[in-house]
Every structure is written in C-alpha cells, then in structure tokens.
Coordinates of N, CA and C in Angstrom, one line a residue:
M209 N 28.8 -44.7 -2.4 CA 30.4 -43.5 -2.8 C 30.2 -42.4 -2.3
R210 N 31.8 -42.0 -1.7 CA 31.7 -40.7 -1.1 C 30.8 -39.5 -1.4
A211 N 31.0 -38.9 -1.2 CA 30.3 -37.1 -1.4 C 30.9 -36.0 -1.5
S212 N 31.4 -35.3 -2.7 CA 32.7 -34.4 -2.4 C 31.4 -33.1 -2.0
D213 N 32.5 -31.9 -2.3 CA 31.9 -30.7 -2.2 C 31.0 -30.5 -3.1
A214 N 32.0 -30.5 -4.5 CA 30.9 -30.6 -5.8 C 29.4 -30.8 -5.7
D215 N 29.3 -32.6 -5.1 CA 28.2 -32.7 -5.2 C 27.4 -32.1 -4.5
R216 N 27.5 -32.2 -3.5 CA 26.6 -31.1 -2.7 C 26.4 -29.8 -3.2
D217 N 27.2 -29.2 -3.5 CA 27.2 -27.8 -4.3 C 25.9 -27.8 -5.4
R218 N 26.4 -28.8 -6.4 CA 25.3 -29.3 -7.8 C 23.8 -29.7 -6.4
I219 N 23.4 -30.0 -5.9 CA 21.7 -30.8 -5.0 C 22.1 -29.3 -4.3
A220 N 22.2 -28.7 -3.9 CA 22.3 -27.3 -3.0 C 21.6 -26.5 -4.4
D221 N 22.4 -26.8 -5.0 CA 21.8 -25.0 -6.2 C 20.5 -25.5 -7.3
I222 N 19.8 -27.2 -6.5 CA 18.9 -27.9 -7.5 C 17.9 -26.7 -6.6
L223 N 17.8 -27.3 -4.9 CA 17.2 -26.8 -4.0 C 17.1 -25.6 -4.3
R224 N 17.8 -24.8 -4.2 CA 17.5 -23.3 -4.3 C 17.0 -23.3 -6.0
D225 N 17.4 -23.1 -6.6 CA 16.1 -22.9 -7.7 C 14.5 -23.8 -7.4
A226 N 14.4 -24.9 -7.0 CA 13.2 -24.5 -6.7 C 13.3 -24.0 -5.8
L227 N 13.3 -23.5 -4.8 CA 12.7 -22.7 -3.5 C 12.0 -21.2 -4.6
A228 N 13.0 -21.2 -5.4 CA 12.6 -19.4 -6.0 C 11.8 -19.9 -7.1
E229 N 11.3 -20.7 -7.1 CA 10.4 -21.2 -8.0 C 9.1 -21.4 -7.6
G230 N 9.3 -22.0 -6.5 CA 8.5 -22.5 -5.2 C 7.8 -23.0 -5.3
R231 N 8.0 -24.6 -5.6 CA 8.7 -25.4 -5.9 C 8.6 -26.3 -4.5
I232 N 9.2 -25.2 -3.4 CA 9.1 -26.3 -1.9 C 9.3 -25.0 -1.1
D233 N 8.9 -24.8 0.4 CA 8.8 -23.5 0.7 C 9.8 -23.8 1.7
A234 N 10.1 -22.0 2.6 CA 11.5 -22.1 2.7 C 12.0 -22.2 4.6
E235 N 10.6 -23.3 4.9 CA 11.6 -24.4 5.5 C 11.6 -26.2 5.4
E236 N 11.1 -26.4 4.3 CA 11.3 -27.7 3.4 C 12.5 -27.5 3.0
H237 N 13.2 -25.9 2.7 CA 14.4 -25.7 1.7 C 15.6 -26.3 3.1
S238 N 15.1 -25.5 3.9 CA 16.2 -25.0 5.5 C 16.3 -27.0 5.7
E239 N 15.6 -26.8 5.9 CA 15.8 -29.4 6.0 C 16.3 -29.8 5.4
R240 N 16.2 -29.6 4.5 CA 16.9 -30.3 2.8 C 18.2 -29.8 2.7
I241 N 18.9 -28.5 3.3 CA 19.6 -28.0 2.9 C 20.9 -28.8 3.8
D242 N 19.9 -27.7 5.1 CA 21.1 -28.8 6.7 C 21.0 -31.0 5.8
A243 N 20.1 -31.6 5.4 CA 20.6 -32.8 5.2 C 22.3 -32.8 4.6
V244 N 21.4 -31.7 2.9 CA 22.6 -32.0 2.4 C 24.5 -32.4 2.7
Y245 N 24.7 -30.9 3.7 CA 26.3 -31.0 4.0 C 25.9 -31.6 5.0
R246 N 25.0 -32.9 6.0 CA 25.1 -33.4 6.6 C 25.6 -34.8 6.3
A247 N 25.6 -35.0 4.7 CA 25.5 -35.9 4.3 C 26.9 -36.4 4.3
K248 N 26.7 -38.2 3.7 CA 28.4 -38.9 3.3 C 28.3 -38.9 2.0
T249 N 27.2 -40.0 1.8 CA 27.1 -40.5 0.8 C 26.9 -39.5 -0.7
V250 N 26.7 -39.6 -1.8 CA 26.0 -39.7 -2.7 C 24.9 -40.1 -2.8
G251 N 24.7 -41.3 -2.6 CA 23.1 -41.6 -2.2 C 22.5 -41.5 -1.0
E252 N 22.9 -40.8 -0.4 CA 22.1 -40.2 0.7 C 21.5 -38.4 0.4
L253 N 21.8 -38.1 -0.7 CA 22.3 -36.7 -0.9 C 20.6 -36.8 -2.3
E254 N 21.0 -37.7 -3.1 CA 19.8 -38.4 -4.1 C 18.4 -37.8 -3.9
P255 N 18.4 -38.6 -3.1 CA 16.6 -38.7 -2.4 C 16.0 -37.2 -2.5
L256 N 17.0 -36.4 -1.6 CA 16.9 -35.0 -0.6 C 15.9 -34.1 -2.5
V257 N 16.7 -34.4 -3.8 CA 16.0 -33.8 -4.9 C 15.3 -34.7 -6.1
R258 N 14.9 -36.1 -5.6 CA 14.8 -36.5 -6.6 C 12.2 -36.3 -7.0
D259 N 12.0 -35.6 -6.3 CA 10.7 -35.0 -6.2 C 11.1 -33.7 -7.2
L260 N 12.6 -33.3 -7.3 CA 12.6 -32.2 -8.3 C 12.8 -32.5 -9.6
P261 N 12.9 -31.0 -10.5 CA 13.9 -31.6 -11.2 C 14.6 -30.7 -12.0
A262 N 15.8 -31.6 -12.4 CA 17.8 -31.0 -12.0 C 17.3 -29.4 -13.1
T263 N 16.5 -28.5 -12.8 CA 17.1 -26.9 -13.7 C 18.4 -26.5 -13.0
N264 N 19.0 -25.9 -14.4 CA 20.4 -25.2 -14.0 C 20.0 -24.3 -13.9
R265 N 20.6 -23.3 -13.5 CA 21.1 -21.7 -13.6 C 20.7 -20.9 -15.2
R266 N 20.4 -19.9 -15.3 CA 19.1 -19.3 -16.4 C 19.8 -18.1 -16.4
P267 N 21.2 -18.2 -16.8 CA 22.0 -17.0 -17.1 C 21.1 -16.0 -17.8
D268 N 19.8 -15.9 -18.8 CA 19.3 -14.6 -18.8 C 18.3 -14.2 -17.7
S269 N 18.0 -15.1 -16.8 CA 17.3 -14.7 -15.7 C 18.0 -14.0 -14.5
V270 N 19.4 -14.2 -14.4 CA 20.2 -13.9 -13.1 C 20.2 -12.0 -13.3
S271 N 19.9 -11.2 -12.0 CA 20.2 -10.0 -12.2 C 21.3 -9.3 -10.8
Y272 N 21.5 -10.7 -10.4 CA 22.5 -9.6 -9.9 C 24.0 -10.1 -10.4
A273 N 25.0 -9.9 -10.5 CA 26.3 -9.8 -10.8 C 26.9 -11.2 -9.9
Y274 N 27.1 -12.1 -9.8 CA 27.4 -13.0 -8.9 C 28.9 -13.5 -9.7
G275 N 30.4 -13.7 -8.7 CA 31.1 -14.2 -10.0 C 30.9 -15.4 -10.6
P276 N 32.0 -16.0 -11.1 CA 31.9 -17.2 -11.8 C 31.7 -18.5 -11.3
E277 N 31.1 -19.2 -11.1 CA 30.5 -21.0 -10.4 C 32.1 -21.6 -10.5
E278 N 32.3 -21.7 -8.9 CA 33.8 -21.8 -9.0 C 33.4 -23.5 -8.0
A279 N 34.0 -24.3 -8.1 CA 34.5 -25.5 -7.1 C 34.3 -25.2 -5.3
A280 N 33.9 -25.6 -5.0 CA 33.8 -25.3 -3.3 C 35.0 -25.1 -3.0
G281 N 35.3 -24.5 -2.3 CA 37.1 -25.1 -1.3 C 36.7 -25.0 -0.1
P282 N 37.5 -24.8 0.5 CA 37.4 -25.3 2.1 C 36.7 -24.4 2.9
A283 N 36.0 -24.2 4.1 CA 35.0 -23.6 4.6 C 35.9 -22.9 5.4
E284 N 35.5 -21.9 6.2 CA 36.3 -20.6 6.3 C 35.5 -21.1 8.2
N285 N 36.4 -21.1 8.8 CA 36.3 -21.2 10.2 C 36.5 -20.2 11.0
L286 N 35.8 -19.7 12.1 CA 35.8 -18.6 13.0 C 35.6 -19.7 14.7
V287 N 37.2 -19.2 15.2 CA 37.1 -19.9 16.3 C 36.8 -19.3 17.5
A288 N 36.2 -19.1 19.2 CA 36.3 -18.3 19.8 C 36.6 -19.2 21.4
V289 N 37.9 -20.2 21.9 CA 37.9 -20.9 23.3 C 38.4 -19.1 23.7
F290 N 37.1 -18.9 24.9 CA 37.5 -18.4 25.3 C 38.2 -16.6 24.9
S291 N 37.7 -16.5 24.3 CA 37.9 -15.5 23.2 C 37.4 -14.7 22.4
S292 N 37.7 -13.8 21.9 CA 36.3 -13.4 20.8 C 36.8 -13.2 19.4
S293 N 36.3 -13.6 17.8 CA 36.6 -13.5 17.0 C 35.3 -12.8 16.1
T294 N 35.7 -11.9 15.0 CA 34.5 -10.8 14.7 C 35.4 -11.1 13.2
R295 N 34.5 -11.1 12.3 CA 34.5 -10.4 10.7 C 33.5 -10.1 9.7
K296 N 33.9 -8.7 10.2 CA 33.2 -7.8 9.3 C 34.0 -6.7 8.7
G297 N 33.2 -5.8 8.2 CA 34.0 -5.0 6.7 C 33.7 -5.2 5.7
R298 N 34.5 -5.0 4.9 CA 34.4 -5.0 3.7 C 35.6 -7.1 2.5
W299 N 34.4 -8.2 2.6 CA 34.4 -9.0 2.5 C 34.4 -10.1 1.9
R300 N 34.5 -10.7 0.9 CA 33.8 -11.6 0.1 C 33.8 -13.3 0.8
V301 N 32.1 -13.0 0.7 CA 31.7 -14.2 1.3 C 31.6 -15.4 1.0
G302 N 32.1 -16.6 1.3 CA 32.5 -18.1 1.1 C 31.3 -18.8 1.3
R303 N 31.0 -20.0 0.3 CA 29.6 -20.6 0.8 C 29.2 -21.0 2.1
R304 N 30.7 -21.0 2.6 CA 30.3 -22.4 3.6 C 31.2 -21.6 5.2
T305 N 30.7 -21.3 6.0 CA 31.5 -20.4 7.2 C 31.5 -21.2 8.7
N306 N 32.5 -22.2 9.2 CA 31.6 -22.9 9.9 C 32.2 -21.7 11.7
A307 N 30.9 -21.3 12.4 CA 31.6 -20.7 13.6 C 32.0 -21.6 14.8
F308 N 32.1 -21.6 15.8 CA 32.2 -22.5 16.9 C 33.0 -21.9 18.4
S309 N 32.3 -21.8 19.3 CA 32.6 -20.3 19.8 C 32.1 -21.5 21.8
L310 N 33.4 -21.9 22.1 CA 33.1 -21.9 23.6 C 34.0 -20.9 24.8
F311 N 33.2 -20.8 25.4 CA 33.1 -19.3 26.4 C 33.6 -18.3 25.4
G312 N 33.0 -17.8 24.6 CA 34.1 -16.7 23.6 C 32.6 -16.4 23.3
N313 N 33.2 -15.5 22.3 CA 31.9 -14.4 21.1 C 33.0 -14.7 19.7
I314 N 31.6 -14.7 19.1 CA 32.0 -14.9 17.5 C 30.4 -13.7 17.1
E315 N 31.0 -12.6 16.1 CA 30.8 -11.3 15.4 C 30.8 -11.3 14.2
I316 N 29.7 -12.5 13.3 CA 30.1 -12.2 11.4 C 28.7 -11.4 11.1
D317 N 29.8 -10.2 10.5 CA 28.4 -8.7 10.0 C 28.9 -9.0 9.0
L318 N 27.9 -9.3 8.0 CA 27.5 -9.6 5.9 C 26.8 -7.8 6.1
T319 N 27.2 -7.3 6.4 CA 26.1 -6.5 5.9 C 27.2 -5.2 4.8
E320 N 28.4 -5.5 4.8 CA 29.4 -4.6 4.1 C 30.0 -5.7 2.9
A321 N 29.1 -7.0 3.0 CA 30.3 -8.1 2.1 C 29.7 -8.1 1.2
L322 N 30.6 -8.7 0.5 CA 30.5 -8.9 -1.1 C 30.3 -10.9 -1.3
F323 N 29.0 -10.9 -2.5 CA 28.3 -12.3 -2.1 C 28.3 -12.6 -3.4
E324 N 29.7 -13.5 -3.6 CA 30.1 -14.0 -4.2 C 28.9 -15.2 -5.5
Q325 N 28.3 -16.1 -4.4 CA 27.2 -17.1 -5.0 C 26.2 -16.3 -4.1
R326 N 24.8 -17.3 -4.5 CA 23.4 -17.3 -3.9 C 23.5 -18.1 -3.2
L327 N 23.8 -18.5 -2.6 CA 23.3 -19.1 -1.1 C 24.7 -18.7 -0.4
T328 N 24.7 -18.4 0.4 CA 25.6 -19.3 1.9 C 25.3 -20.3 3.0
V329 N 26.1 -20.5 3.6 CA 25.6 -21.4 4.8 C 26.5 -21.0 6.1
I330 N 25.9 -20.4 6.8 CA 26.4 -20.5 8.4 C 26.3 -21.7 9.7
N331 N 27.2 -22.4 9.6 CA 27.1 -23.4 10.5 C 27.4 -22.8 11.7
A332 N 26.4 -22.6 12.8 CA 27.1 -22.1 14.0 C 26.6 -23.3 14.9
T333 N 27.9 -22.7 15.9 CA 28.1 -23.9 17.7 C 27.9 -22.9 18.2
A334 N 27.5 -22.8 19.6 CA 27.9 -21.9 20.6 C 27.7 -23.0 22.5
I335 N 29.0 -23.0 23.2 CA 28.4 -23.8 23.9 C 28.9 -23.2 24.9
F336 N 27.9 -22.7 25.9 CA 28.6 -21.9 27.1 C 29.4 -19.8 25.7
G337 N 28.7 -20.2 25.4 CA 28.9 -18.9 24.3 C 28.2 -18.3 24.0
N338 N 28.5 -17.5 22.7 CA 27.9 -16.7 21.6 C 27.9 -16.0 20.3
V339 N 26.9 -16.7 19.3 CA 27.2 -16.3 17.9 C 26.6 -15.6 17.7
E340 N 27.3 -14.4 16.9 CA 26.0 -13.1 16.5 C 26.3 -13.7 14.8
V341 N 25.1 -13.0 14.2 CA 25.1 -13.4 12.6 C 24.4 -11.4 11.9
R342 N 25.2 -10.8 11.4 CA 23.8 -9.4 10.6 C 24.0 -9.7 9.1
V343 N 23.1 -9.3 9.0 CA 23.1 -8.9 7.5 C 22.2 -7.8 6.8
P344 N 22.4 -7.5 5.8 CA 21.5 -6.3 5.2 C 19.8 -7.0 5.1
E345 N 19.2 -5.5 5.5 CA 17.9 -5.9 5.4 C 17.3 -6.3 4.1
N346 N 17.9 -6.4 2.9 CA 17.0 -7.1 2.0 C 17.5 -8.1 1.1
I347 N 18.1 -9.5 1.9 CA 18.3 -10.6 1.3 C 17.5 -11.5 2.5
S348 N 17.6 -12.8 1.6 CA 16.5 -13.2 2.5 C 17.7 -14.7 3.9
L349 N 16.8 -14.8 4.5 CA 17.6 -15.2 6.3 C 16.7 -15.7 6.2
R350 N 17.6 -17.3 6.5 CA 17.1 -18.6 7.6 C 17.7 -19.2 7.9
G351 N 17.3 -20.1 8.3 CA 18.1 -21.3 9.3 C 17.1 -22.5 9.9
S352 N 17.7 -22.9 11.1 CA 17.5 -24.1 11.0 C 18.1 -24.2 12.8
G353 N 17.7 -24.9 13.9 CA 18.5 -25.8 14.9 C 18.0 -24.8 16.2
N354 N 18.7 -25.5 17.2 CA 18.6 -25.5 19.1 C 18.7 -24.9 20.1
G355 N 18.2 -25.1 21.5 CA 19.1 -24.8 22.2 C 18.7 -25.3 23.5
V356 N 19.4 -25.8 23.6 CA 19.5 -26.9 25.0 C 20.3 -26.1 25.9
F357 N 19.4 -25.8 26.8 CA 19.7 -24.5 27.8 C 20.5 -23.1 27.4
G358 N 19.8 -22.9 26.3 CA 20.4 -21.7 25.4 C 19.3 -21.4 24.7
N359 N 19.9 -20.3 23.5 CA 19.2 -19.7 22.9 C 19.5 -19.9 21.6
F360 N 18.7 -19.8 20.0 CA 18.6 -20.2 18.9 C 18.1 -19.5 18.1
D361 N 18.3 -18.0 18.0 CA 17.2 -17.5 17.1 C 17.3 -17.2 15.9
V362 N 16.8 -17.7 14.8 CA 17.2 -17.0 13.4 C 15.6 -16.0 12.7
H363 N 15.9 -14.9 12.5 CA 14.5 -13.9 12.4 C 14.5 -14.2 10.8
T364 N 13.5 -15.1 10.9 CA 13.5 -15.5 9.2 C 13.1 -14.0 8.5
L365 N 13.5 -13.7 6.4 CA 13.4 -12.9 6.4 C 13.3 -13.3 4.8
E366 N 12.7 -13.0 3.8 CA 12.7 -13.0 2.8 C 12.5 -11.7 1.8
A367 N 13.5 -11.4 0.9 CA 13.9 -10.5 -0.5 C 12.4 -10.5 -1.1
A368 N 12.6 -9.5 -1.7 CA 11.4 -9.7 -3.1 C 12.4 -9.8 -3.7
D369 N 13.7 -9.4 -4.0 CA 13.8 -10.1 -5.4 C 14.3 -11.4 -4.9
P370 N 13.8 -12.5 -5.9 CA 14.0 -13.6 -5.4 C 15.8 -14.4 -6.2
E371 N 16.5 -13.0 -7.0 CA 18.0 -13.6 -6.6 C 18.5 -12.9 -5.8
A372 N 18.0 -12.2 -5.2 CA 18.9 -12.0 -3.7 C 19.8 -12.7 -2.8
P373 N 20.7 -12.6 -2.3 CA 21.8 -13.9 -2.0 C 20.4 -14.3 -0.8
V374 N 21.3 -15.7 -0.5 CA 20.1 -16.0 0.6 C 21.0 -16.7 1.7
V375 N 21.3 -16.4 3.0 CA 22.3 -17.2 4.0 C 21.5 -17.9 4.5
V376 N 21.5 -19.2 5.1 CA 21.1 -20.0 6.1 C 21.9 -20.5 7.3
V377 N 21.6 -20.1 8.4 CA 22.3 -20.0 9.1 C 22.0 -21.9 10.3
N378 N 22.2 -23.0 10.4 CA 22.4 -23.8 10.7 C 23.2 -23.6 12.2
G379 N 22.6 -24.8 12.6 CA 23.4 -25.1 14.7 C 22.8 -25.4 15.3
Y380 N 23.9 -24.8 16.5 CA 22.6 -25.1 18.0 C 23.5 -24.3 19.2
S381 N 23.3 -24.5 20.4 CA 23.7 -23.8 21.7 C 23.7 -24.6 22.6
V382 N 24.3 -24.8 23.6 CA 24.4 -24.9 25.1 C 24.8 -24.3 26.0
F383 N 23.8 -23.9 26.5 CA 23.8 -22.9 27.4 C 24.3 -21.3 27.1
G384 N 24.3 -21.6 25.8 CA 24.7 -20.0 25.3 C 24.1 -19.5 24.3
N385 N 24.3 -18.8 23.0 CA 23.4 -17.7 22.5 C 23.5 -17.7 20.7
V386 N 22.8 -18.6 20.1 CA 23.2 -18.4 18.9 C 22.2 -17.3 18.2
E387 N 21.9 -16.2 17.5 CA 21.3 -15.2 17.1 C 21.4 -14.6 15.2
A388 N 20.7 -14.9 14.7 CA 21.2 -14.1 13.4 C 19.9 -13.4 13.2
K389 N 20.4 -11.8 12.9 CA 19.0 -10.9 12.6 C 19.6 -9.8 11.6
P390 N 18.5 -8.5 11.0 CA 18.9 -8.1 10.5 C 19.3 -6.8 10.7
K391 N 20.3 -6.3 10.4 CA 20.8 -4.9 10.8 C 20.4 -3.5 10.7
R392 N 19.3 -3.1 11.1 CA 19.0 -1.8 10.7 C 19.7 -0.7 9.8
G393 N 18.5 -0.2 8.1 CA 19.4 0.7 7.9 C 20.4 -0.1 7.0
R394 N 20.9 -1.1 7.2 CA 21.9 -2.0 6.0 C 21.0 -2.3 5.3
R395 N 21.5 -2.2 3.8 CA 20.9 -2.8 2.2 C 21.9 -3.4 1.7
I396 N 22.0 -3.6 0.4 CA 22.7 -4.0 -0.3 C 22.3 -3.3 -1.3
A397 N 22.5 -1.8 -1.3 CA 22.3 -0.5 -2.7 C 21.7 -1.4 -3.5
D398 N 23.1 -1.7 -4.1 CA 23.5 -2.2 -5.3 C 24.3 -3.0 -6.1
L399 N 24.0 -4.5 -5.6 CA 25.2 -5.8 -5.4 C 25.3 -5.9 -7.2
H400 N 24.6 -5.4 -8.0 CA 25.0 -5.5 -9.6 C 26.2 -4.5 -9.6
D401 N 26.0 -3.5 -9.4 CA 27.0 -2.7 -9.5 C 28.4 -2.6 -9.3
R402 N 28.5 -2.7 -8.0 CA 29.4 -3.2 -6.4 C 29.6 -4.2 -6.8
L403 N 29.3 -5.1 -7.5 CA 29.9 -6.2 -8.1 C 30.8 -6.1 -9.4
R404 N 30.6 -6.0 -10.2 CA 30.8 -5.8 -12.0 C 31.8 -4.5 -11.2
K405 N 31.9 -3.6 -9.9 CA 33.4 -2.7 -10.5 C 34.4 -3.1 -9.5
H406 N 33.8 -4.2 -8.7 CA 34.5 -5.4 -7.3 C 36.1 -6.1 -9.0
L407 N 35.1 -6.7 -9.5 CA 35.4 -7.8 -9.9 C 36.2 -7.6 -11.8
G408 N 36.1 -6.3 -11.3 CA 36.2 -5.8 -13.0 C 36.5 -6.5 -14.2

C-alpha cells in the first residue's frame, strides 16, 4: 500500500519521541528520518520503528505551545534557476520545505519564524548553486547529505530543552554549496508566549 503524508508523519513522530527519550541518537534519527521521506509504501515505513515503542505525545510534558497537530499539507517549494529566492522574517514554518537551486541562490532564514510543529524537514539541492539555512541558536539542528565537487555542511546543534524545535536539513550539492548553521545572537526567546499571542 502506498504511504501517505499522514503515514510518514506518524512514523516521524515516533522517531522524534525516541530521540527525545534517548532511545536513538541524533545520527540514527537523521538516517531514519531521511528514509521516512524516501519511503513509497507503508511496508517500507514500518521497519524504521519496529524496535521502538509507539509512544504518543504526552500533553503534560509539552512546554512549547505548538499549534494543533494537523494533517500535513503540501511542502513549500523554493526554486532558484539563474536567480535568487529568499524566505525570511516572520513566517509560519511548514513541516517540509524543498529548496532547489540551479545556478542560483536560496536563503532560508528561520531566526524570526514561527514553528507550529516540533520537527521541520528541509530538503536542499544545489547544482552549481547555493542554499543557505540560518536557524536560532537555541534549537536542535541536524542533517545528512553529501557534496559532489561541492560542499554540504550542517553545523549540528542540540538544544538544552528537549521540547525545542528540531530542524533537519537533508540533500546534496553538485558543484554547489548547501550550508545550515545558527545565526549568532538570534534565539527563540520565549516561543511559548510568542505563539500563544500569535495563535490567540
């Protein structure tokens, strides 16, 4: 049976909880998440969590005011072909963002963004181009990918707060550059109050 976005999100939630509980490490989480979003069938998804308990989110342990869990909508797509594309300022970050740069430049700045879910996945591809991701200093940042005559560089971060947002950057570069790192001095000061006011 073909896997739906909801199926993938269910598996991603189990992996997120397993990471928060220390059942898997950051590298294994990154590998499994990458496999989740490559999976075409439900049969490919189930082995990724077979060795983990299917825990549900516990409302009493949530310290961040994430919005209500909704079915995943379409991914946001940023494309730069012989051009540039920028996403920054105050914006609502979706679960998935696809960034494709061909002889172009893409900047994704999450330092003022509103995270409505805990896990955000950015799939970045740079071919003779550049994709730059900037995040606040106090979130978790992970990623996996490689460069072919290019650079793929994710500065791994682990937030002190286990409920802080997690941004995973996956992808590759060919004669290009994919870079994700924190922006000095930019922090999510009080995400709980900020989202409570915004979602009102």
